[in-house]
mmCIF file of C-alpha atoms in Angstrom:
data_model
loop_
_atom_site.group_PDB
_atom_site.id
_atom_site.type_symbol
_atom_site.label_atom_id
_atom_site.label_comp_id
_atom_site.label_asym_id
_atom_site.label_seq_id
_atom_site.Cartn_x
_atom_site.Cartn_y
_atom_site.Cartn_z
ATOM 1 C CA ALA A 1 -0.052 0.040 0.191
ATOM 2 C CA LEU A 2 2.973 2.296 0.713
ATOM 3 C CA ALA A 3 4.182 2.182 -2.970
ATOM 4 C CA ASP A 4 0.450 3.602 -4.189
ATOM 5 C CA LEU A 5 1.594 6.890 -2.568
ATOM 6 C CA TYR A 6 3.997 7.474 -5.053
ATOM 7 C CA HIS A 7 3.877 9.107 -8.405
ATOM 8 C CA ARG A 8 3.358 6.515 -11.107
ATOM 9 C CA GLU A 9 6.321 8.055 -13.238
ATOM 10 C CA GLY A 10 8.462 7.671 -10.296
ATOM 11 C CA ALA A 11 10.200 10.001 -7.487
ATOM 12 C CA TRP A 12 13.207 11.569 -6.463
ATOM 13 C CA ARG A 13 14.455 10.057 -3.323
ATOM 14 C CA VAL A 14 16.927 12.308 -1.457
ATOM 15 C CA GLY A 15 18.456 12.560 2.091
ATOM 16 C CA GLN A 16 21.647 11.186 3.931
ATOM 17 C CA GLY A 17 23.791 12.625 0.818
ATOM 18 C CA GLU A 18 21.687 10.588 -1.672
ATOM 19 C CA ARG A 19 20.111 11.667 -4.716
ATOM 20 C CA VAL A 20 18.410 9.184 -7.015
ATOM 21 C CA PHE A 21 15.482 9.024 -9.306
ATOM 22 C CA GLU A 22 13.324 5.795 -9.026
ATOM 23 C CA ARG A 23 10.889 4.591 -11.325
ATOM 24 C CA TRP A 24 7.419 3.784 -9.703
ATOM 25 C CA ALA A 25 8.009 -0.059 -10.590
ATOM 26 C CA ALA A 26 11.369 0.052 -8.806
ATOM 27 C CA ILE A 27 9.814 1.821 -5.843
ATOM 28 C CA ARG A 28 6.732 -0.996 -5.727
ATOM 29 C CA ASP A 29 9.333 -3.913 -5.951
ATOM 30 C CA ALA A 30 11.323 -2.082 -3.016
ATOM 31 C CA TYR A 31 8.390 -2.169 -0.826
ATOM 32 C CA ALA A 32 7.227 -5.438 -1.651
ATOM 33 C CA THR A 33 10.926 -7.420 -1.208
ATOM 34 C CA ARG A 34 13.098 -5.382 0.938
ATOM 35 C CA TRP A 35 11.291 -3.102 3.191
ATOM 36 C CA ARG A 36 10.600 -3.826 6.580
ATOM 37 C CA PRO A 37 8.203 -1.778 8.877
ATOM 38 C CA PRO A 38 9.426 0.044 12.138
ATOM 39 C CA ALA A 39 8.398 -1.407 15.413
ATOM 40 C CA SER A 40 6.512 1.923 15.697
ATOM 41 C CA PHE A 41 5.975 5.041 13.687
ATOM 42 C CA ALA A 42 4.715 8.530 14.423
ATOM 43 C CA TRP A 43 4.592 11.673 12.335
ATOM 44 C CA ARG A 44 5.442 15.128 14.408
ATOM 45 C CA ASP A 45 5.090 18.754 13.508
ATOM 46 C CA LEU A 46 3.747 18.326 10.002
ATOM 47 C CA ASP A 47 3.057 21.517 7.725
ATOM 48 C CA PHE A 48 1.416 21.726 4.468
ATOM 49 C CA GLU A 49 2.597 24.564 1.944
ATOM 50 C CA PRO A 50 0.238 24.699 -1.145
ATOM 51 C CA LEU A 51 1.991 25.237 -4.209
ATOM 52 C CA GLY A 52 -0.792 25.960 -6.585
ATOM 53 C CA GLU A 53 -3.956 23.619 -7.114
ATOM 54 C CA ASP A 54 -2.101 20.573 -8.126
ATOM 55 C CA ALA A 55 1.048 20.589 -5.732
ATOM 56 C CA VAL A 56 1.851 20.723 -2.080
ATOM 57 C CA ALA A 57 5.129 20.735 -0.230
ATOM 58 C CA VAL A 58 5.198 18.837 3.229
ATOM 59 C CA VAL A 59 7.571 19.575 5.965
ATOM 60 C CA GLY A 60 7.819 17.764 9.197
ATOM 61 C CA ARG A 61 9.413 14.998 11.232
ATOM 62 C CA PHE A 62 8.912 11.592 12.284
ATOM 63 C CA GLU A 63 9.705 9.041 14.730
ATOM 64 C CA TRP A 64 10.839 5.609 13.646
ATOM 65 C CA GLY A 65 10.811 2.955 16.400
ATOM 66 C CA ARG A 66 13.651 0.591 16.340
ATOM 67 C CA GLY A 67 12.378 -1.648 19.053
ATOM 68 C CA GLU A 68 14.127 -3.844 21.763
ATOM 69 C CA GLY A 69 14.412 -0.738 24.190
ATOM 70 C CA GLN A 70 16.014 1.252 21.693
ATOM 71 C CA PRO A 71 15.122 5.085 21.318
ATOM 72 C CA PRO A 72 13.382 5.809 18.285
ATOM 73 C CA LEU A 73 15.303 7.313 15.052
ATOM 74 C CA VAL A 74 14.097 11.238 15.119
ATOM 75 C CA CYS A 75 14.031 12.147 11.313
ATOM 76 C CA SER A 76 13.245 15.158 9.103
ATOM 77 C CA TYR A 77 10.994 14.851 6.305
ATOM 78 C CA THR A 78 10.364 16.804 3.070
ATOM 79 C CA GLY A 79 8.036 15.809 0.542
ATOM 80 C CA LEU A 80 6.465 17.129 -2.786
ATOM 81 C CA LEU A 81 3.099 15.795 -3.651
ATOM 82 C CA VAL A 82 1.626 16.462 -7.119
ATOM 83 C CA ARG A 83 -1.784 15.532 -8.426
ATOM 84 C CA GLN A 84 -1.874 12.635 -10.753
ATOM 85 C CA ASP A 85 -5.089 11.159 -11.933
ATOM 86 C CA GLY A 86 -6.917 13.083 -9.135
ATOM 87 C CA VAL A 87 -4.690 11.962 -6.436
ATOM 88 C CA MET A 88 -1.996 13.661 -4.741
ATOM 89 C CA ARG A 89 1.157 11.617 -4.931
ATOM 90 C CA ILE A 90 4.723 11.754 -3.669
ATOM 91 C CA ARG A 91 7.054 13.179 -6.407
ATOM 92 C CA LEU A 92 9.969 14.048 -4.157
ATOM 93 C CA GLU A 93 10.834 13.090 -0.635
ATOM 94 C CA ASP A 94 13.877 13.764 1.598
ATOM 95 C CA GLU A 95 14.181 11.723 4.932
ATOM 96 C CA SER A 96 17.130 12.524 6.983
ATOM 97 C CA CYS A 97 17.684 11.058 10.253
ATOM 98 C CA ALA A 98 19.647 12.352 13.135
ATOM 99 C CA PRO A 99 22.493 9.962 14.248
ATOM 100 C CA GLY A 100 21.404 7.407 16.589
#
């Protein structure tokens, strides 16, 4: 279901010094085969900045639970959502986590 949030042409994935454009099929395959869910997850401090009728920037943070008594990773998040076929989908995202 997470792959369905992404633009069908693909998305820019940046953060931690990385910069890559991934096609939607590759994003879908990664979520289906390699992605592992966190022990817990919580969005924090989300703000939405409209960029016209068909786009919005999302800025905030999230906590990624690691489980086993470890403190969660605290990460910043920036996303650009663009309307495609009537649905807002991720076209660019930056996830950068504080060392931990």
